[in-house]
Structure formats: structure tokens, C-alpha cells
Amino acid sequence: MSLKKKKQTLNNSIFITLYTIIVLGVYLLFLPLIAIFSFKKKYRQSIPARFFLWKNPPLPTNRIWFHACSFGETRALQPLIDKFSDEQIVLTTTTQTGFNEGKKRFKTVRYLPFEPLLWFWLKPQKALIVMEAELWFLLFYLAKKRGAKTVLINARISDRSYNRYLRFSWFYKKIFSYIDLVYAQSETDKKRLEQLGAKSVEVSGNIKLAQSHKVTRVLDRPDGIVVTAASTHEGEEEGILKAFLKWKKRNQNSKLIIVPRHPERFDKVVKLAQEFALKDKLSLSRWSKTQDLTADIVIIDAMGELINIYAISDIVILGGAFVPVGGHNPVEVVPFKCRLISGTEIFNQHAMFSQIEGTIFSSLDELESALDRAIDASPVKVKQRVSIDVIVKGIQDVV
């Protein structure tokens, strides 16, 4: 081994040791706070599993290991995972909603432990395929060192986060040195990833466009115009309710269905909607209690129903973009011939919206007029579908 190579190896070993010590120190420092958060309903499963390995044994060895963060990313993996048998694949997630979705679809599912715990949790695998921006250094380093081919798929760098990535480019270069293949969503993403040190980058498009969105059950469609406010966040429901109720005075046969993004906000949104319904003398129902969609305002306080709601909707107001959250996936709306209204804060979803024709962009203040435009608009459609074959080909050599 040359002197230069020996020096690089030594420096790398020092970095790995220091990084592990730092993240372990952070882990120990925040352990009391982590323990407190584990009692919250939202984290009751994920925190004990991720930070204490509670009921979270290591994955079986020598599998094709997929990792996704959340509900949407887990669901987006389905077409790719379908290319392999249940015995070949394992899945990890970081959120409770992602884990629950994974359990519905896949045989072996675990929570991904916090980084320092991976040293003794992570077992040798044939391949590690990670979705989007889950760039954990020890995850890629240990997987690679223990024999896995490492692949980052659906990779993207949003406009908003790009400068932040550049400030820590030295760190991301370390991560990308342990990633064998990168499949980017767009040419822009490819250039940005290469600037951060990614190698073997290929543009495959957004695999969320390859999803087949099907209802899990058929709901009875209520009479009138059905407007669905989907995946809403704090600060959005009030503006949507105000705009809809003004619009409803001119469209009396219309109904509003609200699907909050996060389960822990269900009660708060119900209370808010009750105030508006009482003031305007409108009927209100809560899905978990009535399983009925005939009221003027319906709150869907259950997970896994959004696709079924899209199937009976005329207009979808997609949340997460009227406040600076970054937007949500618009492609799920397409198969159901809905008109789509979105806010303008779509900095995390520019690539997705660029593949959609017909979206009406609006602020909350302009939402009433946007609903008027939506009535006469055409349903949204995808410009071009994406094939996942190029990604499958990239990992076939380990199967």
C-alpha cells in the first residue's frame, strides 16, 4: 500500500471513530428527553424500537434491504419490491406510519435504529437500497463494509435545501464515497448530487410516478360536488374552511372532506371544524364514529383512507403547500380524474409537479376563486410515466 493510501485510510479511520463518538455522545445526552417522547402516542412504537431496540431484532442476513422514511416513501417502493420475492427482501423505516404501511405489504419489516446502534445491529446484506434523502453516514458505511451493494434511489436535492447541503459538502462526500449507485429524479438533481460527491449517477425519474394507486375499498359517493382537502397541516384547515364556506353559498350542493396529514392533530381539526359548522349551521361528521360522507363537512380521522377518498372526489385541495412544508405527492390524485388545487410552497415537490399537467396554484386568500376555476378545469394528468426497470437492472447482479 502506498504512503498516500495509508494516510487516507488512517484519516478515514479517525473520521469514523470521531463521528461515532459524537453521535453516541448526542444519543446519551438526549436519552432522558428521548425516553419522555417515547410515551407520546405518535412515537410509542418508533422511539423504543429505534433508540432502545425494543422488539427490534436485526434483519435476516443476505437479503435485499430496502429503506424508506415515511408512509409515502414506503408505499412508493411497492412496484420496485414487487420485482423480487418475499424471501429476498427486507424493509426498514424510520416513522410509525411508514412501519405500519410496510407491515401491510411486506413480510419482514423493522425500524431503523439510531446510527451508533447500527454497529452491532446491522448484519451483512446483499444490497441496501435507500429512498430519497435518508443519508445516514453509518448506515451506508457499515452496510458497504459488511458486503452490501449500496444504492440511493429517487434521489433529489430540493431548491430550498441545496445551499445547506453545499455548506456541508465535505461531509456528504464522505457519505457518497460509500454509495455505489445513485438514481436521481432529474438532470438538475444529478448535477447537484455530483457536486456533493455522488458517483455513478443516472437519471431514472421519480419512481413515485410508477405507482399504481388503487382503492382498498369502494366508498359510497355522496351527492353533490365533493371537495377533499388532503394531507393538511397546521395553519391550512382554517383558511380552507373559510374559503370553502364562502364558495358553498354559491354551490350549495357541495361537501368538504378534510384529511389531516398527522393523526395527532385529528381532535384539533375536528374541534376547529365544529366551530365553523356551528356558525354556518352546517352538518359535521367524524369518520371514525359515523363511516358516513353525507354531512356538509367530514373529518377523516383514520389512516389509509386517502386513496379511497380521492376516488369519490371532484376537486382535491392538496395540503402541505399553503404553509412552508414543501408540498405532497400530487400523482396519487391522477388516476381518479380529479381537479387539483395546490399552494405554491412546493419546494420539496417541484420534480413531481413538473410531471403533472393541470394543477391550479393558489394562496389561501385566493382559494375561493381557485375553486371556481377548478369547476371548469380539466382533470390533472401525468405527462410521462416512469419505468423502474433501470433500477432493477442496477441491483440484479446481487440477486
mmCIF file of C-alpha atoms in Angstrom, residues 108-366:
data_model
loop_
_atom_site.group_PDB
_atom_site.id
_atom_site.type_symbol
_atom_site.label_atom_id
_atom_site.label_comp_id
_atom_site.label_asym_id
_atom_site.label_seq_id
_atom_site.Cartn_x
_atom_site.Cartn_y
_atom_site.Cartn_z
ATOM 1 C CA THR A 108 -40.086 -8.611 7.179
ATOM 2 C CA VAL A 109 -40.196 -5.013 8.465
ATOM 3 C CA ARG A 110 -38.103 -3.292 11.135
ATOM 4 C CA TYR A 111 -37.473 0.209 12.439
ATOM 5 C CA LEU A 112 -34.035 1.576 11.515
ATOM 6 C CA PRO A 113 -32.055 2.070 14.748
ATOM 7 C CA PHE A 114 -30.303 5.327 15.518
ATOM 8 C CA GLU A 115 -26.829 5.422 13.991
ATOM 9 C CA PRO A 116 -24.457 4.304 16.807
ATOM 10 C CA LEU A 117 -26.665 1.266 17.487
ATOM 11 C CA LEU A 118 -26.092 0.092 13.907
ATOM 12 C CA TRP A 119 -22.586 -1.097 14.845
ATOM 13 C CA PHE A 120 -23.987 -4.225 16.498
ATOM 14 C CA TRP A 121 -27.487 -4.307 14.919
ATOM 15 C CA LEU A 122 -26.612 -4.249 11.210
ATOM 16 C CA LYS A 123 -25.963 -7.670 9.660
ATOM 17 C CA PRO A 124 -24.442 -8.473 6.218
ATOM 18 C CA GLN A 125 -26.866 -7.964 3.317
ATOM 19 C CA LYS A 126 -26.662 -8.428 -0.450
ATOM 20 C CA ALA A 127 -27.792 -4.879 -1.185
ATOM 21 C CA LEU A 128 -29.011 -1.745 0.574
ATOM 22 C CA ILE A 129 -31.477 0.385 -1.421
ATOM 23 C CA VAL A 130 -32.338 3.691 0.251
ATOM 24 C CA MET A 131 -35.090 6.102 -0.786
ATOM 25 C CA GLU A 132 -34.502 9.807 -1.443
ATOM 26 C CA ALA A 133 -32.706 11.774 1.293
ATOM 27 C CA GLU A 134 -32.035 9.235 4.062
ATOM 28 C CA LEU A 135 -28.306 9.986 4.021
ATOM 29 C CA TRP A 136 -27.080 8.406 7.272
ATOM 30 C CA PHE A 137 -23.291 8.014 7.229
ATOM 31 C CA LEU A 138 -23.001 4.896 9.408
ATOM 32 C CA LEU A 139 -25.880 3.234 7.569
ATOM 33 C CA PHE A 140 -24.032 3.341 4.240
ATOM 34 C CA TYR A 141 -20.576 2.816 5.725
ATOM 35 C CA LEU A 142 -21.467 -0.302 7.724
ATOM 36 C CA ALA A 143 -23.691 -1.781 5.009
ATOM 37 C CA LYS A 144 -20.899 -1.353 2.458
ATOM 38 C CA LYS A 145 -18.179 -2.697 4.745
ATOM 39 C CA ARG A 146 -20.306 -5.737 5.572
ATOM 40 C CA GLY A 147 -20.755 -6.713 1.944
ATOM 41 C CA ALA A 148 -23.802 -4.878 0.597
ATOM 42 C CA LYS A 149 -24.053 -3.115 -2.726
ATOM 43 C CA THR A 150 -25.281 0.350 -1.746
ATOM 44 C CA VAL A 151 -27.826 2.197 -3.868
ATOM 45 C CA LEU A 152 -29.605 5.532 -3.412
ATOM 46 C CA ILE A 153 -32.828 5.748 -5.425
ATOM 47 C CA ASN A 154 -35.255 8.567 -6.201
ATOM 48 C CA ALA A 155 -32.507 10.918 -5.053
ATOM 49 C CA ARG A 156 -33.266 14.612 -5.018
ATOM 50 C CA ILE A 157 -31.881 17.870 -3.657
ATOM 51 C CA SER A 158 -34.628 20.467 -3.302
ATOM 52 C CA ASP A 159 -34.082 24.135 -4.157
ATOM 53 C CA ARG A 160 -34.571 25.088 -0.545
ATOM 54 C CA SER A 161 -32.086 22.596 0.913
ATOM 55 C CA TYR A 162 -29.396 22.823 -1.781
ATOM 56 C CA ASN A 163 -27.371 25.594 -0.121
ATOM 57 C CA ARG A 164 -27.470 23.746 3.183
ATOM 58 C CA TYR A 165 -26.107 20.622 1.500
ATOM 59 C CA LEU A 166 -23.319 22.674 -0.090
ATOM 60 C CA ARG A 167 -22.253 24.082 3.282
ATOM 61 C CA PHE A 168 -21.614 20.518 4.453
ATOM 62 C CA SER A 169 -20.395 19.163 1.122
ATOM 63 C CA TRP A 170 -17.240 17.751 2.793
ATOM 64 C CA PHE A 171 -19.479 15.531 4.918
ATOM 65 C CA TYR A 172 -21.724 14.386 2.067
ATOM 66 C CA LYS A 173 -18.635 13.492 0.028
ATOM 67 C CA LYS A 174 -17.778 11.078 2.846
ATOM 68 C CA ILE A 175 -21.254 9.524 2.638
ATOM 69 C CA PHE A 176 -21.261 9.248 -1.148
ATOM 70 C CA SER A 177 -17.889 7.516 -1.087
ATOM 71 C CA TYR A 178 -19.777 4.512 0.307
ATOM 72 C CA ILE A 179 -22.682 4.627 -2.183
ATOM 73 C CA ASP A 180 -22.165 2.550 -5.319
ATOM 74 C CA LEU A 181 -25.084 3.747 -7.480
ATOM 75 C CA VAL A 182 -27.337 6.795 -7.407
ATOM 76 C CA TYR A 183 -30.583 7.144 -9.356
ATOM 77 C CA ALA A 184 -31.692 10.787 -9.500
ATOM 78 C CA GLN A 185 -35.146 12.189 -10.156
ATOM 79 C CA SER A 186 -33.982 14.794 -12.687
ATOM 80 C CA GLU A 187 -30.969 16.222 -14.505
ATOM 81 C CA THR A 188 -30.895 19.087 -12.003
ATOM 82 C CA ASP A 189 -30.775 16.616 -9.136
ATOM 83 C CA LYS A 190 -27.999 14.691 -10.902
ATOM 84 C CA LYS A 191 -25.800 17.798 -11.200
ATOM 85 C CA ARG A 192 -26.382 18.744 -7.589
ATOM 86 C CA LEU A 193 -25.647 15.223 -6.342
ATOM 87 C CA GLU A 194 -22.432 15.059 -8.356
ATOM 88 C CA GLN A 195 -21.338 18.371 -6.822
ATOM 89 C CA LEU A 196 -21.771 16.702 -3.440
ATOM 90 C CA GLY A 197 -19.522 13.823 -4.456
ATOM 91 C CA ALA A 198 -22.012 11.258 -5.763
ATOM 92 C CA LYS A 199 -20.631 8.875 -8.379
ATOM 93 C CA SER A 200 -22.321 6.630 -10.958
ATOM 94 C CA VAL A 201 -25.375 8.901 -11.064
ATOM 95 C CA GLU A 202 -28.134 8.093 -13.547
ATOM 96 C CA VAL A 203 -31.436 9.892 -14.107
ATOM 97 C CA SER A 204 -34.311 7.441 -13.695
ATOM 98 C CA GLY A 205 -37.140 9.873 -12.995
ATOM 99 C CA ASN A 206 -39.317 9.848 -9.919
ATOM 100 C CA ILE A 207 -40.396 6.286 -9.084
ATOM 101 C CA LYS A 208 -43.487 7.643 -7.353
ATOM 102 C CA LEU A 209 -44.793 8.167 -10.886
ATOM 103 C CA ALA A 210 -44.614 4.395 -11.384
ATOM 104 C CA GLN A 211 -47.025 3.683 -8.552
ATOM 105 C CA SER A 212 -50.339 2.030 -9.243
ATOM 106 C CA HIS A 213 -52.837 3.784 -6.998
ATOM 107 C CA LYS A 214 -55.833 1.561 -6.292
ATOM 108 C CA VAL A 215 -58.620 1.820 -3.780
ATOM 109 C CA THR A 216 -58.641 -0.603 -0.878
ATOM 110 C CA ARG A 217 -62.428 -0.395 -0.671
ATOM 111 C CA VAL A 218 -65.194 1.315 -2.593
ATOM 112 C CA LEU A 219 -66.930 4.117 -0.709
ATOM 113 C CA ASP A 220 -70.454 5.357 -1.376
ATOM 114 C CA ARG A 221 -70.143 8.653 -3.208
ATOM 115 C CA PRO A 222 -72.285 11.417 -1.624
ATOM 116 C CA ASP A 223 -74.477 13.652 -3.785
ATOM 117 C CA GLY A 224 -73.148 16.989 -4.982
ATOM 118 C CA ILE A 225 -69.651 18.364 -5.573
ATOM 119 C CA VAL A 226 -67.094 16.634 -3.350
ATOM 120 C CA VAL A 227 -64.113 18.784 -2.376
ATOM 121 C CA THR A 228 -61.327 16.999 -0.485
ATOM 122 C CA ALA A 229 -58.674 18.870 1.489
ATOM 123 C CA ALA A 230 -55.925 16.233 1.573
ATOM 124 C CA SER A 231 -52.876 15.883 3.836
ATOM 125 C CA THR A 232 -53.491 19.219 5.547
ATOM 126 C CA HIS A 233 -51.127 20.790 8.091
ATOM 127 C CA GLU A 234 -51.315 23.269 10.923
ATOM 128 C CA GLY A 235 -52.343 26.678 9.572
ATOM 129 C CA GLU A 236 -54.136 25.307 6.496
ATOM 130 C CA GLU A 237 -57.502 23.962 7.674
ATOM 131 C CA GLU A 238 -58.829 27.307 8.906
ATOM 132 C CA GLY A 239 -58.134 29.045 5.576
ATOM 133 C CA ILE A 240 -59.591 26.126 3.626
ATOM 134 C CA LEU A 241 -62.757 26.121 5.740
ATOM 135 C CA LYS A 242 -63.204 29.898 5.319
ATOM 136 C CA ALA A 243 -62.791 29.728 1.536
ATOM 137 C CA PHE A 244 -64.978 26.650 1.122
ATOM 138 C CA LEU A 245 -67.844 28.015 3.219
ATOM 139 C CA LYS A 246 -67.911 31.231 1.179
ATOM 140 C CA TRP A 247 -67.839 29.176 -2.016
ATOM 141 C CA LYS A 248 -70.552 26.835 -0.735
ATOM 142 C CA LYS A 249 -73.024 29.717 -0.529
ATOM 143 C CA ARG A 250 -72.907 29.754 -4.343
ATOM 144 C CA ASN A 251 -72.564 25.967 -4.640
ATOM 145 C CA GLN A 252 -74.981 24.671 -2.033
ATOM 146 C CA ASN A 253 -74.728 21.050 -3.133
ATOM 147 C CA SER A 254 -71.004 20.904 -2.287
ATOM 148 C CA LYS A 255 -69.350 18.991 0.553
ATOM 149 C CA LEU A 256 -65.922 19.291 2.155
ATOM 150 C CA ILE A 257 -63.879 16.302 3.302
ATOM 151 C CA ILE A 258 -60.768 17.123 5.353
ATOM 152 C CA VAL A 259 -57.978 14.550 5.713
ATOM 153 C CA PRO A 260 -55.341 15.860 8.170
ATOM 154 C CA ARG A 261 -51.796 14.684 7.491
ATOM 155 C CA HIS A 262 -50.910 13.714 11.067
ATOM 156 C CA PRO A 263 -53.080 11.554 13.364
ATOM 157 C CA GLU A 264 -52.129 13.516 16.478
ATOM 158 C CA ARG A 265 -53.975 16.538 15.013
ATOM 159 C CA PHE A 266 -57.293 14.772 14.377
ATOM 160 C CA ASP A 267 -59.004 16.053 17.544
ATOM 161 C CA LYS A 268 -57.794 19.617 16.997
ATOM 162 C CA VAL A 269 -59.083 19.699 13.411
ATOM 163 C CA VAL A 270 -62.444 18.249 14.479
ATOM 164 C CA LYS A 271 -62.796 20.989 17.099
ATOM 165 C CA LEU A 272 -61.925 23.686 14.550
ATOM 166 C CA ALA A 273 -64.414 22.331 12.012
ATOM 167 C CA GLN A 274 -67.127 22.168 14.700
ATOM 168 C CA GLU A 275 -66.758 25.920 15.300
ATOM 169 C CA PHE A 276 -67.242 26.678 11.593
ATOM 170 C CA ALA A 277 -70.107 24.209 11.190
ATOM 171 C CA LEU A 278 -71.950 25.610 14.203
ATOM 172 C CA LYS A 279 -71.547 29.179 12.998
ATOM 173 C CA ASP A 280 -72.890 28.387 9.495
ATOM 174 C CA LYS A 281 -75.454 25.823 10.717
ATOM 175 C CA LEU A 282 -73.908 23.009 8.708
ATOM 176 C CA SER A 283 -73.750 19.308 9.445
ATOM 177 C CA LEU A 284 -70.437 17.774 10.523
ATOM 178 C CA SER A 285 -69.367 14.169 10.948
ATOM 179 C CA ARG A 286 -66.280 12.365 12.161
ATOM 180 C CA TRP A 287 -65.368 9.354 10.031
ATOM 181 C CA SER A 288 -64.259 7.147 12.927
ATOM 182 C CA LYS A 289 -67.689 7.478 14.524
ATOM 183 C CA THR A 290 -70.066 7.507 11.529
ATOM 184 C CA GLN A 291 -68.283 5.969 8.498
ATOM 185 C CA ASP A 292 -70.513 8.351 6.570
ATOM 186 C CA LEU A 293 -69.726 11.021 3.941
ATOM 187 C CA THR A 294 -73.094 12.746 3.579
ATOM 188 C CA ALA A 295 -72.501 15.638 6.016
ATOM 189 C CA ASP A 296 -71.565 19.117 4.775
ATOM 190 C CA ILE A 297 -68.131 18.730 6.406
ATOM 191 C CA VAL A 298 -66.475 15.386 7.113
ATOM 192 C CA ILE A 299 -63.210 14.869 9.009
ATOM 193 C CA ILE A 300 -61.348 11.686 8.067
ATOM 194 C CA ASP A 301 -59.652 10.766 11.353
ATOM 195 C CA ALA A 302 -58.147 7.490 10.129
ATOM 196 C CA MET A 303 -55.052 6.425 8.242
ATOM 197 C CA GLY A 304 -55.072 4.646 4.891
ATOM 198 C CA GLU A 305 -58.305 6.147 3.539
ATOM 199 C CA LEU A 306 -56.942 8.954 1.357
ATOM 200 C CA ILE A 307 -56.824 6.982 -1.914
ATOM 201 C CA ASN A 308 -60.386 5.782 -1.293
ATOM 202 C CA ILE A 309 -61.462 9.395 -0.721
ATOM 203 C CA TYR A 310 -59.766 10.558 -3.931
ATOM 204 C CA ALA A 311 -61.863 8.003 -5.810
ATOM 205 C CA ILE A 312 -65.104 9.816 -4.876
ATOM 206 C CA SER A 313 -63.753 13.399 -5.111
ATOM 207 C CA ASP A 314 -64.320 16.045 -7.767
ATOM 208 C CA ILE A 315 -61.791 18.595 -6.535
ATOM 209 C CA VAL A 316 -58.709 17.969 -4.387
ATOM 210 C CA ILE A 317 -57.045 20.744 -2.391
ATOM 211 C CA LEU A 318 -53.624 19.253 -1.663
ATOM 212 C CA GLY A 319 -52.180 20.416 1.654
ATOM 213 C CA GLY A 320 -48.617 20.954 2.752
ATOM 214 C CA ALA A 321 -48.128 23.778 0.249
ATOM 215 C CA PHE A 322 -50.209 26.630 1.702
ATOM 216 C CA VAL A 323 -47.709 26.773 4.574
ATOM 217 C CA PRO A 324 -43.932 26.256 4.141
ATOM 218 C CA VAL A 325 -43.937 22.463 4.451
ATOM 219 C CA GLY A 326 -42.832 21.749 0.892
ATOM 220 C CA GLY A 327 -45.894 20.092 -0.623
ATOM 221 C CA HIS A 328 -47.032 16.498 -1.008
ATOM 222 C CA ASN A 329 -47.189 13.968 -3.821
ATOM 223 C CA PRO A 330 -49.773 15.073 -6.447
ATOM 224 C CA VAL A 331 -49.512 11.892 -8.526
ATOM 225 C CA GLU A 332 -51.866 9.940 -6.261
ATOM 226 C CA VAL A 333 -54.702 12.193 -7.429
ATOM 227 C CA VAL A 334 -54.235 11.494 -11.160
ATOM 228 C CA PRO A 335 -55.929 8.073 -11.605
ATOM 229 C CA PHE A 336 -59.195 9.399 -10.191
ATOM 230 C CA LYS A 337 -59.782 12.232 -12.702
ATOM 231 C CA CYS A 338 -59.851 14.953 -10.048
ATOM 232 C CA ARG A 339 -59.239 18.677 -10.439
ATOM 233 C CA LEU A 340 -56.227 19.655 -8.339
ATOM 234 C CA ILE A 341 -55.557 22.831 -6.349
ATOM 235 C CA SER A 342 -52.225 23.346 -4.584
ATOM 236 C CA GLY A 343 -50.470 26.078 -2.679
ATOM 237 C CA THR A 344 -47.210 27.492 -4.008
ATOM 238 C CA GLU A 345 -44.882 26.180 -1.246
ATOM 239 C CA ILE A 346 -43.907 23.053 -3.207
ATOM 240 C CA PHE A 347 -40.130 23.312 -2.778
ATOM 241 C CA ASN A 348 -39.853 19.606 -1.880
ATOM 242 C CA GLN A 349 -42.092 18.505 -4.746
ATOM 243 C CA HIS A 350 -41.016 20.609 -7.746
ATOM 244 C CA ALA A 351 -39.984 17.492 -9.660
ATOM 245 C CA MET A 352 -43.343 15.827 -9.042
ATOM 246 C CA PHE A 353 -45.437 18.841 -10.004
ATOM 247 C CA SER A 354 -43.331 19.346 -13.131
ATOM 248 C CA GLN A 355 -44.628 15.966 -14.307
ATOM 249 C CA ILE A 356 -48.279 16.960 -13.776
ATOM 250 C CA GLU A 357 -50.485 18.951 -16.153
ATOM 251 C CA GLY A 358 -53.466 20.980 -14.990
ATOM 252 C CA THR A 359 -52.658 21.957 -11.388
ATOM 253 C CA ILE A 360 -54.264 25.200 -10.204
ATOM 254 C CA PHE A 361 -51.909 27.071 -7.855
ATOM 255 C CA SER A 362 -53.372 29.356 -5.240
ATOM 256 C CA SER A 363 -52.859 31.021 -1.875
ATOM 257 C CA LEU A 364 -55.392 30.546 0.927
ATOM 258 C CA ASP A 365 -56.657 34.103 0.296
ATOM 259 C CA GLU A 366 -57.365 33.214 -3.369
#
